[in-house]
Amino acid sequence: MLFFLPALLTLTARHHIPARLIKVNPIWVEKGVADDADAHVALRGQFVSGEGDCTLRITGYSEYLVWLDGKLIDNGPSRFPRAFPEYQTLTLHVGSGRHVLAVHVHNEGISTSTLSQIPPFLWCRLEQRGIDLPIGWRGARIPGYRARTKRISGELGWIEWLDTAQVWANWQEPDFDDSAWPWAVSKDPGIGPLVAAKTKPVRLNVLPIKPIAQGKLTENFGYEQDPTTRFFLRDLDPRDLPAQGVWRRYDLGRVRLGRPKITLDLLKGATVEFATCEQLRHGRVHAWITLSNGMTCNLDHYTATGGPQEFMPMTPKGGRFLEVHILTPGKVSFLKEEFLERTYYGDPEGSFECDDALLNKIWRVGVDTVRACSEDSLVDCPSRERAEWTGDVASVATDICGVAWSDLSLSRRGLVQPTQVARGDGLVAGVGPGSAGYLSTYAAQWATACVHYWEMTGDKSLLEELWPAAERNIAAFRAKMTPQGLSDDLGWAFVDWGYVRNEGPSDMALNLHYLMALRSMVRWQQAVGQPSATDYQALANEVERIVRAWLRERLSLPGGWKNVGFHHAALALLTGLVDKAEERNCIQRIETHLMGCFPNNPNGPRLADPGFSDPQVMTPYFGHFALAALLEHGETNFVLGQYRKCWGWALGDGRTTWLEVFDPRWSHCHEWSGCPTWQLSRYILGIRPRFDVGDGVFDVQIQSGSKLKRASGTIPVPGGGLIRVSWTAEREGYRLLVESDRVLHLRIAGKLVEVNRKLETFLPRK
């Protein structure tokens, strides 16, 4: 290293990087150049390195793309609240000499579901062999973008409307002459101290694509102010009018978040438009996003420079189907067709396979859906919002991640960030960090999920880190407690779509979620060994008393469990509040309700939109609670029947990711809809992590029902490694084989059994 530093300084001086311009603080272009909303900025940083790897640390405001010596290497940022910024860390493989980092940053200038409005900036730091490498930054506003044309949606940023002939050719390449660009300046965006993200950089998967349909087109609606309508109304099979261009349609296989990357050879001035959607309407792609906030436009528009040229939007968008329209009087040649997917997770490490092909498919679709909803955070859906909803992370998404991948850092992130934008009274956010919102039910689920994360990973540091936030969160609940239960003014008590609140002063479904949170707080406090002025067990006892009294009053009326309602009955069963003598009646009421709902009942009420409420509906989301409660009480055959019937219906029309609800008018890719995936692995395959008990501890309890004869699969171990499990059913029990890369401790029928690489045993049926 002593020899490295003088050589590095000599190379830096040779390449004329002034020391005063070496920025390790946030930077931006000069004031007034690109401070307005929807401005695109190019930043080029020259540096000199020795031979070997460099460490790049980088973050910024809103979407950005990073090239090293002309090769695309990163996309960001990782979302964060203003007071808690995070940077990503990458390893760069470089040779000795001069290199160039080129960064395209989009100053959205608005709050979105991913980031609240922050003054635009880029922060970047390079290190090699423990020494900071000087970077000389120049920057300029990218010309040719028409600003503030259309929002993608009320939750997301701007579409792109670009005349590419105005943009500097190959400005990301190392030999581009940027000497006319001004030096970048230091910028104080008013953010907190920068810390390293505990998540890996988001992947950029290059997918070759082929058209499923193509042809010529004619314009039918000429108003540029309404590009979505104009796109959809083009005649893609012109017969009476002369063709004005060509089109191609692509099926990406499943809903994905990303960017088309298509190289074309065409005339200067040609118009190129991309639109993506989750499902075809009347057999074609449209640029509207269903059930979004306000007007939507999932489309980008470009004017060609002419000749061979790559077209790729800067901002990723979600969809399964992609259509490109090209308006030009000349010839068009498609030279290369790709889609650049933005996703955190790769292929799953976990697996599930049994003697029912439909169940196997259902398991995998749940994994693929969460994979499509993973980027810098676990998001509800990749098309409509890309929002980090606490309840989605706290419930289905984390459990699916736990059976599919060993890396649960996105789940950890999704539990930390709600505390960073907590409400003034301490209630953790139900959605954020961009455009933060507050849901009482999600704040309760958050506490339960933190303890569950500890069970799955053994990572007690999360509980230690968030204990003060947990106490403040429960204090917000306590402030709204009455003798009848929680009052309604704590926050949005979202229980489920279609949910009908019970009569009376307090929502009992909210109280049941609160009870689970308080029970988790008891365990949490024991785990961290922290004193508290609050007796969480006493609070839990009081809430339990209120709920039990409410249940007794409802059950005393004619109709029994029908008076309680589906959601309350399922949560009561899950929390153990149903007396033993009433369990069978409760279970029958839950199952009768489900069988009366669509899609079990083709004539059942349909959830047409979020404003619809009816006591006779079911959703995939609430299956996370209701079906788990039934499985806990041995209703395996019924639950597997629900998977086959309801989730089997959801696979209709060639769908490959899960609908948000059992109705195709909602999102076609929603992470909260895949509860069969984690339930098949945990209950049917029969192995559950209990790292809260000890490192490498798993509970084993197999539930096959009466029809399944075998199952096998792999379970990823947090931190690395796999457990391979297989069983075959016999009349009296199961022949079980467990193999592992490490020493395990399996709890079987209450007894702890050490497994050193391999265990073969027989498990009697319960």
PDB file of C-alpha atoms in Angstrom, residues 124-287:
ATOM      1  CA  CYS A 124     -20.470   8.538  -4.603  1.00  0.00           C
ATOM      2  CA  ARG A 125     -17.289   7.276  -2.984  1.00  0.00           C
ATOM      3  CA  LEU A 126     -14.580   5.001  -4.400  1.00  0.00           C
ATOM      4  CA  GLU A 127     -12.009   3.084  -2.431  1.00  0.00           C
ATOM      5  CA  GLN A 128      -9.150   0.825  -3.442  1.00  0.00           C
ATOM      6  CA  ARG A 129      -6.888  -0.979  -0.995  1.00  0.00           C
ATOM      7  CA  GLY A 130      -8.262   1.124   1.845  1.00  0.00           C
ATOM      8  CA  ILE A 131      -7.565   4.456   0.111  1.00  0.00           C
ATOM      9  CA  ASP A 132     -10.201   6.859  -1.228  1.00  0.00           C
ATOM     10  CA  LEU A 133      -9.799   7.393  -4.960  1.00  0.00           C
ATOM     11  CA  PRO A 134     -10.215  10.996  -6.101  1.00  0.00           C
ATOM     12  CA  ILE A 135     -13.094  11.527  -8.551  1.00  0.00           C
ATOM     13  CA  GLY A 136     -13.429  14.610 -10.735  1.00  0.00           C
ATOM     14  CA  TRP A 137     -17.116  15.198 -11.456  1.00  0.00           C
ATOM     15  CA  ARG A 138     -18.593  17.221 -14.304  1.00  0.00           C
ATOM     16  CA  GLY A 139     -22.284  17.478 -15.004  1.00  0.00           C
ATOM     17  CA  ALA A 140     -24.910  18.909 -17.317  1.00  0.00           C
ATOM     18  CA  ARG A 141     -28.626  18.764 -17.893  1.00  0.00           C
ATOM     19  CA  ILE A 142     -29.470  16.235 -20.585  1.00  0.00           C
ATOM     20  CA  PRO A 143     -31.134  18.100 -23.451  1.00  0.00           C
ATOM     21  CA  GLY A 144     -34.123  16.839 -25.411  1.00  0.00           C
ATOM     22  CA  TYR A 145     -36.450  15.835 -22.556  1.00  0.00           C
ATOM     23  CA  ARG A 146     -39.848  17.512 -22.509  1.00  0.00           C
ATOM     24  CA  ALA A 147     -40.448  18.029 -18.796  1.00  0.00           C
ATOM     25  CA  ARG A 148     -43.620  17.238 -16.867  1.00  0.00           C
ATOM     26  CA  THR A 149     -45.526  15.762 -19.810  1.00  0.00           C
ATOM     27  CA  LYS A 150     -47.447  13.104 -17.867  1.00  0.00           C
ATOM     28  CA  ARG A 151     -47.199  11.287 -14.545  1.00  0.00           C
ATOM     29  CA  ILE A 152     -47.016   7.490 -14.728  1.00  0.00           C
ATOM     30  CA  SER A 153     -49.577   7.566 -11.927  1.00  0.00           C
ATOM     31  CA  GLY A 154     -50.407   9.515  -8.808  1.00  0.00           C
ATOM     32  CA  GLU A 155     -47.994   7.255  -6.889  1.00  0.00           C
ATOM     33  CA  LEU A 156     -45.109   7.269  -9.376  1.00  0.00           C
ATOM     34  CA  GLY A 157     -43.004   9.772 -11.315  1.00  0.00           C
ATOM     35  CA  TRP A 158     -42.918  11.068 -14.873  1.00  0.00           C
ATOM     36  CA  ILE A 159     -43.010   9.385 -18.260  1.00  0.00           C
ATOM     37  CA  GLU A 160     -40.176  10.130 -20.704  1.00  0.00           C
ATOM     38  CA  TRP A 161     -40.726  12.276 -23.784  1.00  0.00           C
ATOM     39  CA  LEU A 162     -37.365  12.641 -25.494  1.00  0.00           C
ATOM     40  CA  ASP A 163     -35.943  13.867 -28.781  1.00  0.00           C
ATOM     41  CA  THR A 164     -32.836  11.684 -28.846  1.00  0.00           C
ATOM     42  CA  ALA A 165     -31.188  13.787 -31.579  1.00  0.00           C
ATOM     43  CA  GLN A 166     -30.563  16.475 -28.958  1.00  0.00           C
ATOM     44  CA  VAL A 167     -28.693  14.129 -26.595  1.00  0.00           C
ATOM     45  CA  TRP A 168     -24.906  13.818 -26.811  1.00  0.00           C
ATOM     46  CA  ALA A 169     -23.980  10.589 -28.562  1.00  0.00           C
ATOM     47  CA  ASN A 170     -22.243   7.981 -26.394  1.00  0.00           C
ATOM     48  CA  TRP A 171     -21.881  10.312 -23.426  1.00  0.00           C
ATOM     49  CA  GLN A 172     -21.489   7.306 -21.101  1.00  0.00           C
ATOM     50  CA  GLU A 173     -18.333   6.138 -22.919  1.00  0.00           C
ATOM     51  CA  PRO A 174     -14.892   6.868 -21.419  1.00  0.00           C
ATOM     52  CA  ASP A 175     -13.600   8.725 -24.515  1.00  0.00           C
ATOM     53  CA  PHE A 176     -16.504  11.194 -24.638  1.00  0.00           C
ATOM     54  CA  ASP A 177     -15.246  14.778 -24.410  1.00  0.00           C
ATOM     55  CA  ASP A 178     -16.947  16.407 -21.416  1.00  0.00           C
ATOM     56  CA  SER A 179     -14.478  19.295 -21.117  1.00  0.00           C
ATOM     57  CA  ALA A 180     -17.212  21.831 -21.940  1.00  0.00           C
ATOM     58  CA  TRP A 181     -19.337  20.623 -19.022  1.00  0.00           C
ATOM     59  CA  PRO A 182     -19.067  22.605 -15.775  1.00  0.00           C
ATOM     60  CA  TRP A 183     -17.582  20.948 -12.728  1.00  0.00           C
ATOM     61  CA  ALA A 184     -20.151  19.532 -10.361  1.00  0.00           C
ATOM     62  CA  VAL A 185     -20.724  21.427  -7.122  1.00  0.00           C
ATOM     63  CA  SER A 186     -21.245  20.367  -3.546  1.00  0.00           C
ATOM     64  CA  LYS A 187     -24.879  20.068  -2.531  1.00  0.00           C
ATOM     65  CA  ASP A 188     -26.524  19.892   0.872  1.00  0.00           C
ATOM     66  CA  PRO A 189     -29.817  18.047   0.349  1.00  0.00           C
ATOM     67  CA  GLY A 190     -30.627  18.175   4.051  1.00  0.00           C
ATOM     68  CA  ILE A 191     -30.320  14.452   4.633  1.00  0.00           C
ATOM     69  CA  GLY A 192     -29.131  12.563   7.691  1.00  0.00           C
ATOM     70  CA  PRO A 193     -25.828  10.689   8.046  1.00  0.00           C
ATOM     71  CA  LEU A 194     -25.206   8.156   5.279  1.00  0.00           C
ATOM     72  CA  VAL A 195     -25.025   4.497   6.304  1.00  0.00           C
ATOM     73  CA  ALA A 196     -24.489   1.308   4.333  1.00  0.00           C
ATOM     74  CA  ALA A 197     -27.632  -0.538   3.273  1.00  0.00           C
ATOM     75  CA  LYS A 198     -27.859  -4.073   4.632  1.00  0.00           C
ATOM     76  CA  THR A 199     -29.322  -5.211   1.314  1.00  0.00           C
ATOM     77  CA  LYS A 200     -27.470  -6.137  -1.849  1.00  0.00           C
ATOM     78  CA  PRO A 201     -27.682  -4.007  -5.006  1.00  0.00           C
ATOM     79  CA  VAL A 202     -30.747  -4.653  -7.153  1.00  0.00           C
ATOM     80  CA  ARG A 203     -30.124  -6.980 -10.083  1.00  0.00           C
ATOM     81  CA  LEU A 204     -30.256  -5.977 -13.744  1.00  0.00           C
ATOM     82  CA  ASN A 205     -31.297  -9.156 -15.544  1.00  0.00           C
ATOM     83  CA  VAL A 206     -31.011  -9.017 -19.324  1.00  0.00           C
ATOM     84  CA  LEU A 207     -33.814 -11.072 -20.926  1.00  0.00           C
ATOM     85  CA  PRO A 208     -33.841 -11.718 -24.678  1.00  0.00           C
ATOM     86  CA  ILE A 209     -37.379 -11.239 -25.988  1.00  0.00           C
ATOM     87  CA  LYS A 210     -39.180 -12.230 -29.169  1.00  0.00           C
ATOM     88  CA  PRO A 211     -42.389 -10.762 -30.572  1.00  0.00           C
ATOM     89  CA  ILE A 212     -45.602 -12.749 -30.249  1.00  0.00           C
ATOM     90  CA  ALA A 213     -47.328 -10.518 -32.813  1.00  0.00           C
ATOM     91  CA  GLN A 214     -46.364  -7.752 -35.220  1.00  0.00           C
ATOM     92  CA  GLY A 215     -47.648  -5.771 -38.157  1.00  0.00           C
ATOM     93  CA  LYS A 216     -48.236  -2.327 -39.610  1.00  0.00           C
ATOM     94  CA  LEU A 217     -50.134   0.520 -37.988  1.00  0.00           C
ATOM     95  CA  THR A 218     -52.078   3.670 -38.791  1.00  0.00           C
ATOM     96  CA  GLU A 219     -52.718   6.664 -36.532  1.00  0.00           C
ATOM     97  CA  ASN A 220     -56.407   7.197 -35.674  1.00  0.00           C
ATOM     98  CA  PHE A 221     -56.303   9.716 -32.831  1.00  0.00           C
ATOM     99  CA  GLY A 222     -53.879  12.554 -33.300  1.00  0.00           C
ATOM    100  CA  TYR A 223     -53.911  14.419 -30.007  1.00  0.00           C
ATOM    101  CA  GLU A 224     -50.447  14.437 -28.489  1.00  0.00           C
ATOM    102  CA  GLN A 225     -51.830  15.613 -25.138  1.00  0.00           C
ATOM    103  CA  ASP A 226     -53.511  12.227 -24.665  1.00  0.00           C
ATOM    104  CA  PRO A 227     -50.796   9.675 -25.538  1.00  0.00           C
ATOM    105  CA  THR A 228     -52.470   6.707 -23.812  1.00  0.00           C
ATOM    106  CA  THR A 229     -55.654   7.039 -25.847  1.00  0.00           C
ATOM    107  CA  ARG A 230     -53.724   7.688 -29.040  1.00  0.00           C
ATOM    108  CA  PHE A 231     -51.597   4.577 -28.461  1.00  0.00           C
ATOM    109  CA  PHE A 232     -54.601   2.331 -27.838  1.00  0.00           C
ATOM    110  CA  LEU A 233     -56.671   3.640 -30.739  1.00  0.00           C
ATOM    111  CA  ARG A 234     -54.049   3.058 -33.410  1.00  0.00           C
ATOM    112  CA  ASP A 235     -55.202   0.646 -36.081  1.00  0.00           C
ATOM    113  CA  LEU A 236     -52.833  -2.325 -35.926  1.00  0.00           C
ATOM    114  CA  ASP A 237     -54.278  -3.918 -39.040  1.00  0.00           C
ATOM    115  CA  PRO A 238     -54.864  -1.044 -41.477  1.00  0.00           C
ATOM    116  CA  ARG A 239     -56.807  -1.932 -44.602  1.00  0.00           C
ATOM    117  CA  ASP A 240     -58.551   1.217 -45.811  1.00  0.00           C
ATOM    118  CA  LEU A 241     -55.762   3.663 -44.881  1.00  0.00           C
ATOM    119  CA  PRO A 242     -52.061   3.624 -45.796  1.00  0.00           C
ATOM    120  CA  ALA A 243     -49.719   2.285 -43.117  1.00  0.00           C
ATOM    121  CA  GLN A 244     -47.763   4.894 -41.141  1.00  0.00           C
ATOM    122  CA  GLY A 245     -45.427   2.582 -39.314  1.00  0.00           C
ATOM    123  CA  VAL A 246     -44.941  -0.803 -37.638  1.00  0.00           C
ATOM    124  CA  TRP A 247     -45.585  -2.423 -34.263  1.00  0.00           C
ATOM    125  CA  ARG A 248     -44.471  -5.427 -32.244  1.00  0.00           C
ATOM    126  CA  ARG A 249     -45.923  -7.067 -29.139  1.00  0.00           C
ATOM    127  CA  TYR A 250     -43.985  -9.112 -26.575  1.00  0.00           C
ATOM    128  CA  ASP A 251     -44.962 -11.436 -23.729  1.00  0.00           C
ATOM    129  CA  LEU A 252     -42.388 -11.238 -20.912  1.00  0.00           C
ATOM    130  CA  GLY A 253     -43.654 -14.522 -19.460  1.00  0.00           C
ATOM    131  CA  ARG A 254     -44.822 -12.943 -16.201  1.00  0.00           C
ATOM    132  CA  VAL A 255     -45.288  -9.468 -14.795  1.00  0.00           C
ATOM    133  CA  ARG A 256     -41.886  -7.844 -14.373  1.00  0.00           C
ATOM    134  CA  LEU A 257     -40.461  -4.470 -13.415  1.00  0.00           C
ATOM    135  CA  GLY A 258     -37.905  -3.166 -15.868  1.00  0.00           C
ATOM    136  CA  ARG A 259     -37.025  -1.439 -19.093  1.00  0.00           C
ATOM    137  CA  PRO A 260     -37.333  -2.493 -22.733  1.00  0.00           C
ATOM    138  CA  LYS A 261     -33.928  -2.323 -24.402  1.00  0.00           C
ATOM    139  CA  ILE A 262     -34.401  -2.444 -28.166  1.00  0.00           C
ATOM    140  CA  THR A 263     -31.927  -1.510 -30.903  1.00  0.00           C
ATOM    141  CA  LEU A 264     -33.490  -0.227 -34.117  1.00  0.00           C
ATOM    142  CA  ASP A 265     -32.251   1.027 -37.470  1.00  0.00           C
ATOM    143  CA  LEU A 266     -34.667   3.685 -38.683  1.00  0.00           C
ATOM    144  CA  LEU A 267     -35.005   7.154 -40.194  1.00  0.00           C
ATOM    145  CA  LYS A 268     -34.205  10.354 -38.311  1.00  0.00           C
ATOM    146  CA  GLY A 269     -37.380  11.812 -36.835  1.00  0.00           C
ATOM    147  CA  ALA A 270     -39.185   8.490 -36.462  1.00  0.00           C
ATOM    148  CA  THR A 271     -41.390   8.184 -33.369  1.00  0.00           C
ATOM    149  CA  VAL A 272     -40.814   5.227 -31.039  1.00  0.00           C
ATOM    150  CA  GLU A 273     -43.238   4.492 -28.211  1.00  0.00           C
ATOM    151  CA  PHE A 274     -43.178   1.763 -25.566  1.00  0.00           C
ATOM    152  CA  ALA A 275     -46.211   0.782 -23.496  1.00  0.00           C
ATOM    153  CA  THR A 276     -46.506  -2.005 -20.938  1.00  0.00           C
ATOM    154  CA  CYS A 277     -49.460  -3.542 -19.110  1.00  0.00           C
ATOM    155  CA  GLU A 278     -50.243  -6.529 -16.892  1.00  0.00           C
ATOM    156  CA  GLN A 279     -53.070  -7.908 -19.031  1.00  0.00           C
ATOM    157  CA  LEU A 280     -54.176  -7.393 -22.623  1.00  0.00           C
ATOM    158  CA  ARG A 281     -57.400  -5.490 -23.301  1.00  0.00           C
ATOM    159  CA  HIS A 282     -59.240  -6.584 -26.433  1.00  0.00           C
ATOM    160  CA  GLY A 283     -56.116  -8.535 -27.337  1.00  0.00           C
ATOM    161  CA  ARG A 284     -53.699  -5.614 -27.208  1.00  0.00           C
ATOM    162  CA  VAL A 285     -51.435  -3.616 -24.918  1.00  0.00           C
ATOM    163  CA  HIS A 286     -52.746  -0.466 -23.267  1.00  0.00           C
ATOM    164  CA  ALA A 287     -50.951   2.169 -21.184  1.00  0.00           C
TER     165      ALA A 287
END
